[in-house]
């Protein structure tokens, strides 16, 4: 099996990745070993993704909708909400009609 | 031929002629699933009761003369990233294990209204991230043509089911080729409609600006009639197209005499398997013989489309997947604070490919890197759209291979993310442009593995797309079937 | 050294649309928890947002009322951060292309008017509500968090001022004026106590005359205008003290503690403010063309500032103009109608802001059952002496109780004054006859005895005499 080598052999640019910071932003509790594997893989992928910087000229950023649609709204009309029991049935923990989570911050 | 191997159109004729009932057709389909699932694992969930009820309702309607259109009584499979009320929907992720949505996706509602029989939910790469259906949180799917190989992905379960006859047709979603590439590797038709024409409401999002639902089927006509049923403006999807929709079937069988067809020179050469290239070249010759004018086109931005895609899609995914946090639904890990609970839930619930892409997308959007990565990728996207626009000034449709390779062995690319990403090199440009594209099987290689041919058309150019695809199908006269040893599971 | 405070205020106003920003769930304060929720506002997998057109028109109205530019094209962004009451773990908000930008609002403090720049007003969605339960209900000691998503997705307009505010009093005046504008537009309940309008302040200090800004501190959790003023005051003093004792102000978010009247540093982790904004791919750009903007502009009501200056040009002093301007629409239209019917503005305004307003508050009535024409008549009756000003209050009471017009009530209740001279002369003469000592006193120069004599006449006539007329008659007789 072979792949378009032009893509694979695009010269690598050094990319520093504070992988622990990225994982924290993304709320992923990974071990140090896992972080190191992902850091290395991201390095390879980003080296190649950096090809986007080879684009010539000063093109515009793509519009929000691929086909350039604009102005989609709904009227201010109330529609029935979901049944609360059905909604809460999917939740890991509930109490008196509320979803329950631990405290926001570590205590103690 | 067993009825579950029929096309939608042929089965529909028999249902209406009264020599086949929807329940019989479903039973045959379920029987095929029963005998193939142990090897293929196309389905995550089979909703036998729901399907039987729908089939019986279709029979009752047909008996009363109530005709709901071509999908009435047709056993269909749904990729498991489309929400089905009360039926487990996981997107193949452990983080959604056991999750039963309280609502139906708009496409599901449309299928039900059309009298379709939903057999079950098919396997996919977790959250549709992958090209082999090996990244599923519930085990891989295998290719009916060779069960040591992958069916492609991420809609690999849908492709395998249609290919194996455990559904007549299926819906998949295509973010970077996830309908067309598995269709190509599994020897069936797979079509990605114009962005915004099929509602995404109820489709578990991977990359919102790229995701599009479409059909996987046994014929071009089947894809066209399925599309006609599922598409249309949806007020619940703000990106939905609100104008007039063309008739996808309007020019089927009209031939291609006088059409101008572009061959993209960037989608050939190094990295493309010779069998794929030669099958594609001979199809291009056949198209010329059938009266098309062939135009060689260079679309240079296609060279960096993959790079742009692997920034834009993960960036959007990193936000789309933030909601899976263990608070309101799905898996929850222990944690004495919300932050710890969320971080552990996500680390446990997501598989490695999803984790990788979330990290990639988070990085690409983060302070200091945004301009060089995500921002620049959006410029590339605009440039690709410009390239397409220039191409469509010269030609009516573009053609290329669907995938550089035929189905690859299971495990071959799992440890090499980049190699896996290259599976989508031909399909990604149409996602970045939002244009429709289709893969049609045109032959097999020396190992009897199917080869797909891609046709691309401008936005809302579905009528043209299907016209060309139907001619490709006629010229290819592809009749090969997977040789699958059936064993009762 | 003299320090100059530099303050910017961020206001979050919930819009009082019927349905939420991106879904059809009802906007309703105080509903049972998690009853106004759907796949969209709960962030269920597969759900998609669709913007509420009314909310977009209302933010345009807010922007136009603040003299902002309405962007010809504006987009939504995702603001990414994880929080249990933010269901998608991103907030749909706006980043570099807000709907409204570059406006201003005039405020007045101690009679001086200042113009405060408005940086931007953008559209976003509210979060759900967290209730921290456990020991003492304090955030740091909480055992668990109860989550209610009824508020999740309620349309929220964030209005950011420029750092043009220079004192705690100006902060308060700005907040009050902005609240009045939003309330006037009818786009928000603007109730501080329900949290439907919320104020955060960015406070820094710098040496008087310095160009550069000091390090700013964001203060939150002020739930009244008074606490906003007190919090800003405290924070200014705290920062000056830090600087004067050789310390440095740390850029941070601080919480106002209402009871202790101090600000506390909020425990936040470093680096958590990388919001990774990017264009919301589930939504399409909003194009606000001139026709649309003009239609919204045409629908704007008269705003408080314009109304106050109209009242001043009617002849009211600025204070009374302000008080009247803050009255309800129905009270103000009674004033407007009465003045249009020829009533003198100051007296009319006094009646409306005084007795009529007091009656409305006392009876908690939604309706004010007096017309402008009736009030004009009542004012005229006081002016021409038909009723005394104290009797007029009774007449008003009668009118408001549905007893009829002012004249009919005055007659029915026998409250008209005796303004007929011949009738009064008799009464005056008999009082003088009964009080020869008083006449004596007056003639020896003690003129204030007239007051006593007026009182006697009033008593003799059971209060129905026109005191002004009695006074005149008495003075005539005494000096005669
Ligand atoms: Mg805000
Ligand atoms: Zn809702």
Coordinates of C-alpha atoms in Angstrom, one line a residue, chain C residues 77-347:
Chain C
X77 CA -19.7 32.6 17.7
X78 CA -19.2 29.7 20.1
X79 CA -17.6 30.7 23.4
X80 CA -16.1 27.5 24.8
X81 CA -15.8 26.8 28.5
X82 CA -17.0 23.9 30.7
X83 CA -19.6 24.6 33.4
X84 CA -22.3 22.4 34.7
X85 CA -25.0 24.9 34.0
X86 CA -23.9 25.4 30.4
X87 CA -25.4 22.4 28.7
X88 CA -23.4 22.4 25.5
X89 CA -20.3 23.5 27.3
X90 CA -20.1 26.4 24.9
X91 CA -22.2 29.5 24.9
X92 CA -23.6 30.8 21.7
X93 CA -22.5 34.4 21.8
X94 CA -20.9 36.9 19.6
X95 CA -17.3 37.9 19.2
X96 CA -15.8 40.2 16.6
X97 CA -19.0 41.2 14.8
X98 CA -21.7 42.1 17.4
X99 CA -25.1 43.2 16.2
X100 CA -24.6 46.7 17.7
X101 CA -21.5 48.8 18.3
X102 CA -20.3 52.4 19.0
X103 CA -23.2 54.0 20.8
X104 CA -23.5 56.2 23.8
X105 CA -25.8 57.1 26.7
X106 CA -26.1 60.4 28.6
X107 CA -26.2 60.3 32.3
X108 CA -26.5 63.0 34.9
X109 CA -25.1 63.1 38.3
X110 CA -25.6 66.2 40.6
X111 CA -27.0 68.2 37.7
X112 CA -24.0 67.5 35.4
X113 CA -24.5 65.6 32.2
X114 CA -21.9 63.1 30.9
X115 CA -21.8 61.0 27.8
X116 CA -20.8 57.4 28.4
X117 CA -19.7 55.5 25.3
X118 CA -21.2 52.1 24.5
X119 CA -18.6 49.8 23.1
X120 CA -21.0 47.1 21.9
X121 CA -24.3 45.2 22.5
X122 CA -24.3 41.6 21.5
X123 CA -26.7 38.7 21.5
X124 CA -26.2 35.5 23.5
X125 CA -28.0 32.9 25.5
X126 CA -28.3 32.6 29.2
X127 CA -27.1 29.6 31.2
X128 CA -29.1 27.3 33.4
X129 CA -29.2 27.9 37.2
X130 CA -27.0 26.1 39.7
X131 CA -28.0 25.8 43.3
X132 CA -25.2 24.9 45.5
X133 CA -26.4 22.9 48.4
X134 CA -24.7 21.6 51.5
X135 CA -23.2 23.2 54.5
X136 CA -24.5 26.6 54.8
X137 CA -25.2 26.9 51.0
X138 CA -21.9 28.6 50.5
X139 CA -20.2 28.0 47.2
X140 CA -17.0 26.8 48.8
X141 CA -18.7 24.4 51.2
X142 CA -21.3 23.0 48.9
X143 CA -21.8 19.3 48.8
X144 CA -23.6 19.1 45.5
X145 CA -25.0 21.3 42.8
X146 CA -28.7 21.2 41.7
X147 CA -29.2 22.1 38.1
X148 CA -32.3 23.7 36.5
X149 CA -32.2 24.4 32.8
X150 CA -35.3 26.5 32.6
X151 CA -33.2 29.6 32.2
X152 CA -30.8 27.9 29.7
X153 CA -31.2 29.6 26.4
X154 CA -33.1 32.6 27.5
X155 CA -32.1 35.5 25.1
X156 CA -29.5 37.7 26.7
X157 CA -28.2 41.0 25.5
X158 CA -24.8 42.0 26.8
X159 CA -24.2 45.7 26.7
X160 CA -20.6 46.8 27.3
X161 CA -19.7 50.4 28.1
X162 CA -16.5 52.1 27.3
X163 CA -14.3 52.8 30.3
X164 CA -15.8 56.3 30.5
X165 CA -17.2 56.1 34.0
X166 CA -15.3 57.9 36.7
X167 CA -17.1 57.3 40.0
X168 CA -19.3 55.0 41.9
X169 CA -22.2 57.5 41.6
X170 CA -21.8 57.6 37.8
X171 CA -21.7 53.8 37.8
X172 CA -25.1 53.8 39.5
X173 CA -26.5 56.5 37.3
X174 CA -25.3 54.7 34.2
X175 CA -26.9 51.4 35.3
X176 CA -30.2 53.1 36.2
X177 CA -30.4 55.0 33.0
X178 CA -29.6 51.9 31.0
X179 CA -32.2 50.0 32.9
X180 CA -34.7 52.7 32.2
X181 CA -34.0 52.6 28.5
X182 CA -34.4 48.8 28.3
X183 CA -37.6 48.9 30.4
X184 CA -38.9 51.7 28.2
X185 CA -38.3 49.6 25.1
X186 CA -40.4 46.9 26.7
X187 CA -37.9 44.3 25.7
X188 CA -36.9 43.1 29.2
X189 CA -38.6 42.8 32.6
X190 CA -35.3 44.4 33.7
X191 CA -35.9 43.2 37.3
X192 CA -32.7 43.2 39.3
X193 CA -34.2 41.1 42.1
X194 CA -35.1 38.3 39.6
X195 CA -31.8 38.6 37.8
X196 CA -33.4 39.6 34.5
X197 CA -30.9 42.5 34.4
X198 CA -27.4 42.1 35.9
X199 CA -24.5 44.4 36.2
X200 CA -20.8 43.7 36.4
X201 CA -18.2 46.4 36.7
X202 CA -14.6 46.6 35.5
X203 CA -12.8 48.9 37.9
X204 CA -9.3 50.3 37.8
X205 CA -7.5 53.4 39.2
X206 CA -4.7 55.5 37.8
X207 CA -2.9 58.6 38.9
X208 CA -4.8 61.7 38.0
X209 CA -3.7 62.8 34.5
X210 CA -2.2 59.5 33.5
X211 CA -2.9 58.2 30.0
X212 CA -2.5 54.5 30.7
X213 CA -5.1 52.4 32.4
X214 CA -4.4 50.6 35.7
X215 CA -4.9 46.9 36.1
X216 CA -8.6 46.2 36.0
X217 CA -10.6 44.1 38.3
X218 CA -14.0 42.7 37.4
X219 CA -16.6 42.8 40.2
X220 CA -19.7 40.7 40.1
X221 CA -22.8 39.8 42.1
X222 CA -24.3 43.2 42.7
X223 CA -28.1 42.8 42.8
X224 CA -29.2 46.4 43.4
X225 CA -28.2 49.8 42.2
X226 CA -27.1 50.6 45.7
X227 CA -24.9 47.5 45.9
X228 CA -23.4 48.4 42.6
X229 CA -22.5 51.8 43.9
X230 CA -21.2 50.5 47.2
X231 CA -19.2 47.7 45.5
X232 CA -17.5 50.2 43.0
X233 CA -16.8 52.5 45.9
X234 CA -15.3 49.8 47.9
X235 CA -13.2 48.5 45.1
X236 CA -11.9 52.0 44.2
X237 CA -10.8 52.4 47.8
X238 CA -9.3 49.0 48.0
X239 CA -7.2 49.5 44.9
X240 CA -6.0 52.9 46.0
X241 CA -5.0 51.4 49.4
X242 CA -3.2 48.5 47.7
X243 CA -1.3 51.0 45.4
X244 CA -0.5 53.5 48.1
X245 CA 0.9 50.8 50.4
X246 CA 3.3 49.9 47.5
X247 CA 1.3 46.8 46.3
X248 CA 0.1 45.8 42.9
X249 CA -3.5 45.3 41.8
X250 CA -4.0 41.8 40.5
X251 CA -6.2 41.3 37.4
X252 CA -9.0 39.1 38.7
X253 CA -12.7 38.6 39.2
X254 CA -14.0 39.6 42.6
X255 CA -17.4 38.9 44.2
X256 CA -19.4 41.5 46.0
X257 CA -20.4 40.3 49.5
X258 CA -23.6 42.1 50.2
X259 CA -23.6 41.5 53.9
X260 CA -20.0 42.3 54.7
X261 CA -20.0 45.1 52.0
X262 CA -16.6 44.0 50.7
X263 CA -15.4 42.3 47.5
X264 CA -13.8 38.9 47.7
X265 CA -11.4 37.3 45.2
X266 CA -13.0 34.4 43.4
X267 CA -11.0 31.2 43.3
X268 CA -10.3 30.7 39.6
X269 CA -7.7 28.5 38.0
X270 CA -5.0 30.0 35.9
X271 CA -5.4 29.8 32.1
X272 CA -9.1 28.9 32.2
X273 CA -10.1 31.9 30.1
X274 CA -9.1 30.6 26.7
X275 CA -12.5 30.6 25.2
X276 CA -11.5 29.5 21.7
X277 CA -14.1 31.5 20.0
X278 CA -15.0 30.4 16.5
X279 CA -18.0 31.1 14.2
X280 CA -21.0 29.1 15.2
X281 CA -21.4 26.6 12.2
X282 CA -25.0 25.7 13.1
X283 CA -26.1 29.3 12.4
X284 CA -26.0 31.5 9.3
X285 CA -25.0 35.1 9.2
X286 CA -27.6 37.8 10.1
X287 CA -27.9 40.4 7.4
X288 CA -29.6 43.5 8.7
X289 CA -30.4 45.7 5.7
X290 CA -31.5 49.3 5.8
X291 CA -35.2 48.4 5.4
X292 CA -35.1 46.1 8.4
X293 CA -33.2 48.6 10.6
X294 CA -35.6 51.4 9.6
X295 CA -38.6 49.3 10.5
X296 CA -37.2 48.6 13.9
X297 CA -36.2 52.3 14.4
X298 CA -39.8 53.4 13.5
X299 CA -41.1 51.2 16.2
X300 CA -39.0 52.7 18.9
X301 CA -41.0 54.4 21.7
X302 CA -40.0 57.8 23.2
X303 CA -37.0 57.2 25.3
X304 CA -36.5 58.5 28.8
X305 CA -33.9 61.2 27.9
X306 CA -36.1 62.6 25.1
X307 CA -39.1 62.5 27.4
X308 CA -37.4 64.3 30.2
X309 CA -36.3 67.1 27.9
X310 CA -39.9 67.3 26.5
X311 CA -41.1 67.7 30.1
X312 CA -38.5 70.4 30.8
X313 CA -39.7 72.3 27.7
X314 CA -43.3 71.9 29.1
X315 CA -42.0 74.0 32.0
X316 CA -41.1 71.3 34.6
X317 CA -37.9 71.5 36.6
X318 CA -35.4 68.7 35.8
X319 CA -36.1 66.9 39.0
X320 CA -39.8 66.8 38.5
X321 CA -39.3 65.9 34.9
X322 CA -37.2 62.9 36.0
X323 CA -39.7 61.8 38.5
X324 CA -42.6 62.0 36.1
X325 CA -40.5 60.2 33.4
X326 CA -40.0 57.3 35.7
X327 CA -43.8 56.9 36.2
X328 CA -45.7 54.2 34.4
X329 CA -46.9 54.7 30.9
X330 CA -50.6 55.1 32.0
X331 CA -49.7 57.8 34.5
X332 CA -47.6 59.6 32.0
X333 CA -50.4 59.6 29.4
X334 CA -52.7 61.2 32.0
X335 CA -50.2 64.0 32.3
X336 CA -49.8 64.3 28.6
X337 CA -53.6 64.4 28.0
X338 CA -54.2 66.9 30.8
X339 CA -51.5 69.2 29.5
X340 CA -52.9 68.8 26.0
X341 CA -56.3 69.9 27.4
X342 CA -54.7 73.1 28.7
X343 CA -53.7 72.2 32.2
X344 CA -50.7 73.9 33.7
X345 CA -47.7 71.4 33.5
X346 CA -46.2 71.8 37.0
X347 CA -49.4 71.4 38.9

